Short mmCIF file of C-alpha atoms and ligand atoms in Angstrom, two decimals:
data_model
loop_
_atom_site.label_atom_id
_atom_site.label_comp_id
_atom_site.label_asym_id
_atom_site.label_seq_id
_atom_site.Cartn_x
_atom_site.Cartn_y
_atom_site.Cartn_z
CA UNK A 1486 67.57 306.24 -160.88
CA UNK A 1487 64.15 306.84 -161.59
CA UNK A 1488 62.44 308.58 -158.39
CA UNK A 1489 59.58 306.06 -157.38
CA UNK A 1490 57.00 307.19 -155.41
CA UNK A 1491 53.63 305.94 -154.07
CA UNK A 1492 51.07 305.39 -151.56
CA UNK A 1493 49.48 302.83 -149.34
CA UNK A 1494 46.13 302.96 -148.55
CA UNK A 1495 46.20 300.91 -145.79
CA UNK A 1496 42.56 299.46 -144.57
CA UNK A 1497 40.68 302.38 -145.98
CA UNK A 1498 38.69 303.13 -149.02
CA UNK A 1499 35.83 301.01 -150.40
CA UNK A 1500 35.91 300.30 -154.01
CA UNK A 1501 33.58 303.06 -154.77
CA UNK A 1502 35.75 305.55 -152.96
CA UNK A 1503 38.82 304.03 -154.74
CA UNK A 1504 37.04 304.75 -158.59
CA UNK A 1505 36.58 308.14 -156.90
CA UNK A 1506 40.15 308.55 -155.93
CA UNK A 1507 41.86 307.61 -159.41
CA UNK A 1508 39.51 309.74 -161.54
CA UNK A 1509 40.39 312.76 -159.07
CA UNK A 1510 44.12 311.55 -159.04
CA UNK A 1511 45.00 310.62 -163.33
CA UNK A 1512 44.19 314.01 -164.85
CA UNK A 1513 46.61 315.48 -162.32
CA UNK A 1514 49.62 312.92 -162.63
CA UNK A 1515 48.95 311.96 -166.61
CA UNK A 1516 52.33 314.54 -167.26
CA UNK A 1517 54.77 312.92 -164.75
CA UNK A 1518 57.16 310.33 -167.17
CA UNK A 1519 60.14 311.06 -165.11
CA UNK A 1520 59.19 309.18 -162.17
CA UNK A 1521 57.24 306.29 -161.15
CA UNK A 1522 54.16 305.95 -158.96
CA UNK A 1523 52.38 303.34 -157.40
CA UNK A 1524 49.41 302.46 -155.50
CA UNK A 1525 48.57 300.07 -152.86
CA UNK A 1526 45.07 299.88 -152.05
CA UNK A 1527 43.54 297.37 -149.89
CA UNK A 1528 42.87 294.02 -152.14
CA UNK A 1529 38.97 294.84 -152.59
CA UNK A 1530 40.39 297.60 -154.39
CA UNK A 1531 42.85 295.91 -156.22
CA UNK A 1532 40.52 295.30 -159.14
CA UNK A 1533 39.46 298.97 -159.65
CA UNK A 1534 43.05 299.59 -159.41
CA UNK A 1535 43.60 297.13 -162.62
CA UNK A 1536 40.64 298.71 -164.69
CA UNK A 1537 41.74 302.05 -164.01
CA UNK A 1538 45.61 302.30 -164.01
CA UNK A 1539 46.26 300.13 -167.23
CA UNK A 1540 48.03 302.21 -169.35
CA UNK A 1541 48.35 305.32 -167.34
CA UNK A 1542 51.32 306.41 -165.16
CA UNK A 1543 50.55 304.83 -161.95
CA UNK A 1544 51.29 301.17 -161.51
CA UNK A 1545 49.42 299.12 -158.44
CA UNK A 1546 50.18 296.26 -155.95
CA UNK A 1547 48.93 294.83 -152.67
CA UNK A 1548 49.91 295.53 -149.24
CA UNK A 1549 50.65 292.21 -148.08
CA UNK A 1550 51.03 288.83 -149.47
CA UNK A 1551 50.79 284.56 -148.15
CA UNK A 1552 54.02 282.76 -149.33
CA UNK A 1553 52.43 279.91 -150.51
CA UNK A 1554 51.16 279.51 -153.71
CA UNK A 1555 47.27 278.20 -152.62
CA UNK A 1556 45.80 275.94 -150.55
CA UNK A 1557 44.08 275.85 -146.81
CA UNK A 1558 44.88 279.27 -145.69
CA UNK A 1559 41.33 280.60 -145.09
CA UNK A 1560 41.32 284.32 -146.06
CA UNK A 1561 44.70 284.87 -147.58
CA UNK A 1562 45.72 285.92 -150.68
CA UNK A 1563 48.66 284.31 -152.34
CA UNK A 1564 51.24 286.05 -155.06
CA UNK A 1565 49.60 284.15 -158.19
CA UNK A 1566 46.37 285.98 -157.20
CA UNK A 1567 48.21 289.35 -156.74
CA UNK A 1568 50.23 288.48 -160.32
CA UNK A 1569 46.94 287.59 -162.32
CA UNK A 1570 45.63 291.14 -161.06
CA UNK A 1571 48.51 293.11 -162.46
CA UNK A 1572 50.08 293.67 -159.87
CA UNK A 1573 53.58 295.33 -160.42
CA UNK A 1574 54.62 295.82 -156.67
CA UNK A 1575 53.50 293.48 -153.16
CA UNK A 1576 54.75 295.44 -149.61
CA UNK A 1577 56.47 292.86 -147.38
CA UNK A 1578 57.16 293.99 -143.55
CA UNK A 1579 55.07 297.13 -142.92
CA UNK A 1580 55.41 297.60 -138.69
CA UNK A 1581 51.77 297.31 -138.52
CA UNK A 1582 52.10 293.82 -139.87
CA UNK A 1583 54.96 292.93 -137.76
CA UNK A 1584 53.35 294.12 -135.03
CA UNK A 1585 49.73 293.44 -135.66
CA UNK A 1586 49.97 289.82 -136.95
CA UNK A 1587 53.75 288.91 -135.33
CA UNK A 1588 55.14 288.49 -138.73
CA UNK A 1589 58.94 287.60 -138.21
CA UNK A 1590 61.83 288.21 -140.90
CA UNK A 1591 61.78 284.43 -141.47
CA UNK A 1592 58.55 284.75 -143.05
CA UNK A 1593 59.06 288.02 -144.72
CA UNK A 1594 61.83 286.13 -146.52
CA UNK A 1595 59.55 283.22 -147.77
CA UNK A 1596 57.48 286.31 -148.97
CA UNK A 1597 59.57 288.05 -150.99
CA UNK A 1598 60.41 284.78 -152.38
CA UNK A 1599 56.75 284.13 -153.29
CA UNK A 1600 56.60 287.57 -155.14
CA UNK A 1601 59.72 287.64 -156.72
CA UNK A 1602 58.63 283.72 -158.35
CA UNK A 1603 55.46 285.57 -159.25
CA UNK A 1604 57.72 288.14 -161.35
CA UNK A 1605 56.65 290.99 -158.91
CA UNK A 1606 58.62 293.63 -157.15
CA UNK A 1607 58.41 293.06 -153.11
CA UNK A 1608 58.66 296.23 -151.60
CA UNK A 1609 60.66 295.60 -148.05
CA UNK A 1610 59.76 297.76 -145.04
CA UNK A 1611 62.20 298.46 -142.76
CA UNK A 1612 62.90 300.77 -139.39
CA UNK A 1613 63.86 301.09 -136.21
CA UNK A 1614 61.12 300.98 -133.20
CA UNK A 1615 62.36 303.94 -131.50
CA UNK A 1616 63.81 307.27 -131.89
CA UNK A 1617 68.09 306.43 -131.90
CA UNK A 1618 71.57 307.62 -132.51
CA UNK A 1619 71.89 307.27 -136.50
CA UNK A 1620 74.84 304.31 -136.39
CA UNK A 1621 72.30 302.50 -133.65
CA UNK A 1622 69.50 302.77 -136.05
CA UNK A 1623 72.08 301.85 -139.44
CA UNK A 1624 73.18 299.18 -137.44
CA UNK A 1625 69.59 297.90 -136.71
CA UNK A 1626 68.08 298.32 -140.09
CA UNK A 1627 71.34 296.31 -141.61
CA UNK A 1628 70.37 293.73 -139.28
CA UNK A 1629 67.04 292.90 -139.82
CA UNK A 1630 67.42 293.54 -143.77
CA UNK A 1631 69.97 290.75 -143.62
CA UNK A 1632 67.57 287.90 -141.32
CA UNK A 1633 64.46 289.53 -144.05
CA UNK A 1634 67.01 288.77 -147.22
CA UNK A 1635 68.99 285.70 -146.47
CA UNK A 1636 68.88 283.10 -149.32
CA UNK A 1637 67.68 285.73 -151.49
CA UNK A 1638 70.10 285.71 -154.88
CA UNK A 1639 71.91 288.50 -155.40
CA UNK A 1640 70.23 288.92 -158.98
CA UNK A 1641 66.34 289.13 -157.67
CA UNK A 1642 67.64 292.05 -155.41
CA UNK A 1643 67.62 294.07 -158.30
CA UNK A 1644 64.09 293.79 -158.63
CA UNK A 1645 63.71 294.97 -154.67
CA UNK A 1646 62.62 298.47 -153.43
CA UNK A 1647 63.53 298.91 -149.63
CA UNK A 1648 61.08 301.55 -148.11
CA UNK A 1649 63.12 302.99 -144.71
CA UNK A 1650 59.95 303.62 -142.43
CA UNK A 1651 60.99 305.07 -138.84
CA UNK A 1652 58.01 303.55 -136.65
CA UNK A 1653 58.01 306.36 -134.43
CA UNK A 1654 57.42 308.43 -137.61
CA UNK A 1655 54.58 306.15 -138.88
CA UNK A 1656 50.83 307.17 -138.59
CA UNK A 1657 48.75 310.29 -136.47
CA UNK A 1658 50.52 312.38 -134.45
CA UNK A 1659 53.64 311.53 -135.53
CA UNK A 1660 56.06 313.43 -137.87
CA UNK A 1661 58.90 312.80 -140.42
CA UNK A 1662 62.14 311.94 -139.43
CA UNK A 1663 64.47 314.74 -140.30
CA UNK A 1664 65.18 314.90 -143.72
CA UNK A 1665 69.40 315.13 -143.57
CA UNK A 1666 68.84 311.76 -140.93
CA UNK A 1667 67.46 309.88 -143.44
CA UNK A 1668 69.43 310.59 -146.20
CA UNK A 1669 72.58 309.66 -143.73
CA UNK A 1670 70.30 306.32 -142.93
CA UNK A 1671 69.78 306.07 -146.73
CA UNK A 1672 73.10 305.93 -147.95
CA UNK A 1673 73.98 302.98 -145.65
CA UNK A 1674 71.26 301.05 -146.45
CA UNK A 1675 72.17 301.35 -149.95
CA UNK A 1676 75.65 300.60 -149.75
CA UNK A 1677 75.07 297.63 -148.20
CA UNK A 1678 71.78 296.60 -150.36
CA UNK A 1679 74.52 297.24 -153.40
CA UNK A 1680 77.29 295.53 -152.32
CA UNK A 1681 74.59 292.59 -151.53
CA UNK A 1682 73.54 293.18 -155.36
CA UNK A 1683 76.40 292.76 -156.71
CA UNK A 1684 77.08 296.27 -157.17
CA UNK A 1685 73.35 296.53 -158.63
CA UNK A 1686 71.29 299.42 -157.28
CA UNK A 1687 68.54 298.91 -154.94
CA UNK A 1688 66.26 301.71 -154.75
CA UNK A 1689 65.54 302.34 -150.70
CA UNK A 1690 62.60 305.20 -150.43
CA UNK A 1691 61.32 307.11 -147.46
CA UNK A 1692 58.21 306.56 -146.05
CA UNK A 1693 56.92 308.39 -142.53
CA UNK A 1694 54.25 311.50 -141.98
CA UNK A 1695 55.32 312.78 -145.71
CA UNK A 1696 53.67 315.70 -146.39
CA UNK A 1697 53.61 318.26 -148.72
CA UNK A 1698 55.72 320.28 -146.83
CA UNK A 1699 58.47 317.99 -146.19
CA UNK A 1700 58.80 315.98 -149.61
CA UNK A 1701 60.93 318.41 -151.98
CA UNK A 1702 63.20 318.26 -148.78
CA UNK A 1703 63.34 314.49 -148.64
CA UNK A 1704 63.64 314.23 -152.66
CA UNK A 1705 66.35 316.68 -152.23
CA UNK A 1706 68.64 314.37 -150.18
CA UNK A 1707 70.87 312.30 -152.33
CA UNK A 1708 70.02 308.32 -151.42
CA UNK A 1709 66.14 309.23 -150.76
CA UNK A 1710 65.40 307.36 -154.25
CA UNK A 1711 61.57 308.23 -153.70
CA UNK A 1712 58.79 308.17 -151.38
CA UNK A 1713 56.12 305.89 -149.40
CA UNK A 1714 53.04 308.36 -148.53
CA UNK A 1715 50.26 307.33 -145.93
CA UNK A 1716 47.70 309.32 -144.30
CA UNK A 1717 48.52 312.32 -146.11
CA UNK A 1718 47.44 310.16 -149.75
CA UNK A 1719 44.04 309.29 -148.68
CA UNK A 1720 43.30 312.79 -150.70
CA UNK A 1721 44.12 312.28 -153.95
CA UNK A 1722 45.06 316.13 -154.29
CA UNK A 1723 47.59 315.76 -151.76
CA UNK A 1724 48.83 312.59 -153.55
CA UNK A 1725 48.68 313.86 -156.85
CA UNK A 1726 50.31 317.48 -155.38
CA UNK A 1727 53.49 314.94 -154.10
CA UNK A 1728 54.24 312.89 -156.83
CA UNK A 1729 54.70 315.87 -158.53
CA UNK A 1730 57.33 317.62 -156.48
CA UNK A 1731 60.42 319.04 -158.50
CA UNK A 1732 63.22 316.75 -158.31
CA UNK A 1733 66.62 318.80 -157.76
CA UNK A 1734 69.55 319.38 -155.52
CA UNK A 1735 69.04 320.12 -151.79
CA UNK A 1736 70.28 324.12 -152.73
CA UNK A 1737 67.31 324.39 -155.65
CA UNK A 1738 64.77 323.01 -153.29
CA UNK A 1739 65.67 325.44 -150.26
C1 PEP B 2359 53.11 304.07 -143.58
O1 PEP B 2359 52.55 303.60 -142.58
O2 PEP B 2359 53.69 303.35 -144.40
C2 PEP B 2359 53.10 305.50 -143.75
C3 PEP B 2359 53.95 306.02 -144.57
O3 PEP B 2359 52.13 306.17 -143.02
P1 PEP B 2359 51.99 307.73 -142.74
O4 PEP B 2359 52.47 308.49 -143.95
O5 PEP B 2359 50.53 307.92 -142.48
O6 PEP B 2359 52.83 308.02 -141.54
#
């Protein structure tokens, strides 16, 4: 599998800043073809995104997404929008949404739906609240992956990335989980997501206070099939430094 990795940009940079970021960011990644990356910037963004990134290495997508298709729902944005821009990938589930805005797995499922009618990849966030025994937390993540994917046909999880995102790793002050954990937590998840797929991989990638630092580690561990960068991205150096981190075993990397 193709290591995928990317970078949400959560509710920061203005358009301006985002032109900034991808002419700092393309000369750097323009060499990378064995890998993909991605970028999520806020959707004012999403249209510098689409006249900068066609045709170069990095696709784009949104960070959230309505599940209906239009209508009355004053300052959303619905998946035909997000196709019409280009949009490749749509994040589904991020903690800050689920704790923010109360969004339940019931309607995460209606919006993977929506993107996967729109011919998009959802990308499913997923992780425990708290700090917990690995089998606690497999147990957990299997759980709410299976309320967030019921009715969902086995052949449109092919087009799903699951992104495992500790919350108590998520955001300042925290730090990764440890790298060995989450390939453990990994391997479940994609077991499972397989077996769901009908023995079809699903790509599940790590996202959590990556750094520089800790990446090649992560990369390293087999069943990390990529990685989901935060804070650390708003630098397009830093971004540009991590997407490019050697791919090998864990005894190469060390
Ligand atoms: C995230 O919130 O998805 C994330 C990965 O954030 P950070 O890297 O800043 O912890």
């Amino acid at each position: 599998m193709r290591p995928l990795i990317g970078t949400s940009w959560k509710m920061n940079l203005t358009a301006s800043e985002a032109d900034a970021w991808f002419t700092a960011v393309l000369p750097l990644v323009a060499h990378l073809a064995d890998r993909d990356l991605f970028v999520l910037p806020p959707f004012t963004d999403i249209w510098v995104a689409r006249e900068r990134l066609q045709g170069t290495v990095i696709g784009w997508g949104a960070q959230d997404v309505h599940p209906a298709e239009g209508g009355a729902h004053t300052g959303d944005i619905s998946a035909p929008m997000l196709a019409d821009l280009g949009c490749r990938y749509v994040e589904i589930g991020h903690s800050e949404r689920r704790r923010d805005h109360g969004e339940t797995p019931d309607l995460l499922t209606a919006k993977i739906a929506a993107v996967l009618r729109w011919g998009m990849r959802p990308l499913l966030c997923t992780g425990e609240p708290a700090p917990m025994d690995t089998d606690d937390a497999v147990r957990l993540l299997l759980a709410d992956l299976d309320r967030c994917l019921a009715g969902i046909a086995p052949a449109d999880l092919t087009r799903l990335v699951v992104a495992y995102e500790p919350w108590w790793a998520i955001g300042d002050g925290a730090v990764a989980a440890v790298p060995e954990q989450v390939g453990t937590i990994h391997r479940s998840l994609a077991a499972w997501l397989e077996d769901r797929a009908n023995g079809q991989a699903v790509p599940v990638i790590y996202g959590g206070s990556v750094d520089l630092d800790i990446a090649s580690r992560l990369l390293a561990e087999p069943g990390v099939d990529g990685l989901f960068v935060g804070r650390y991205a708003l630098d397009p150096v830093n971004f540009a430094r991590i997407a490019a981190t050697p791919i090998g075993s864990a005894e190469e990397v060390r």
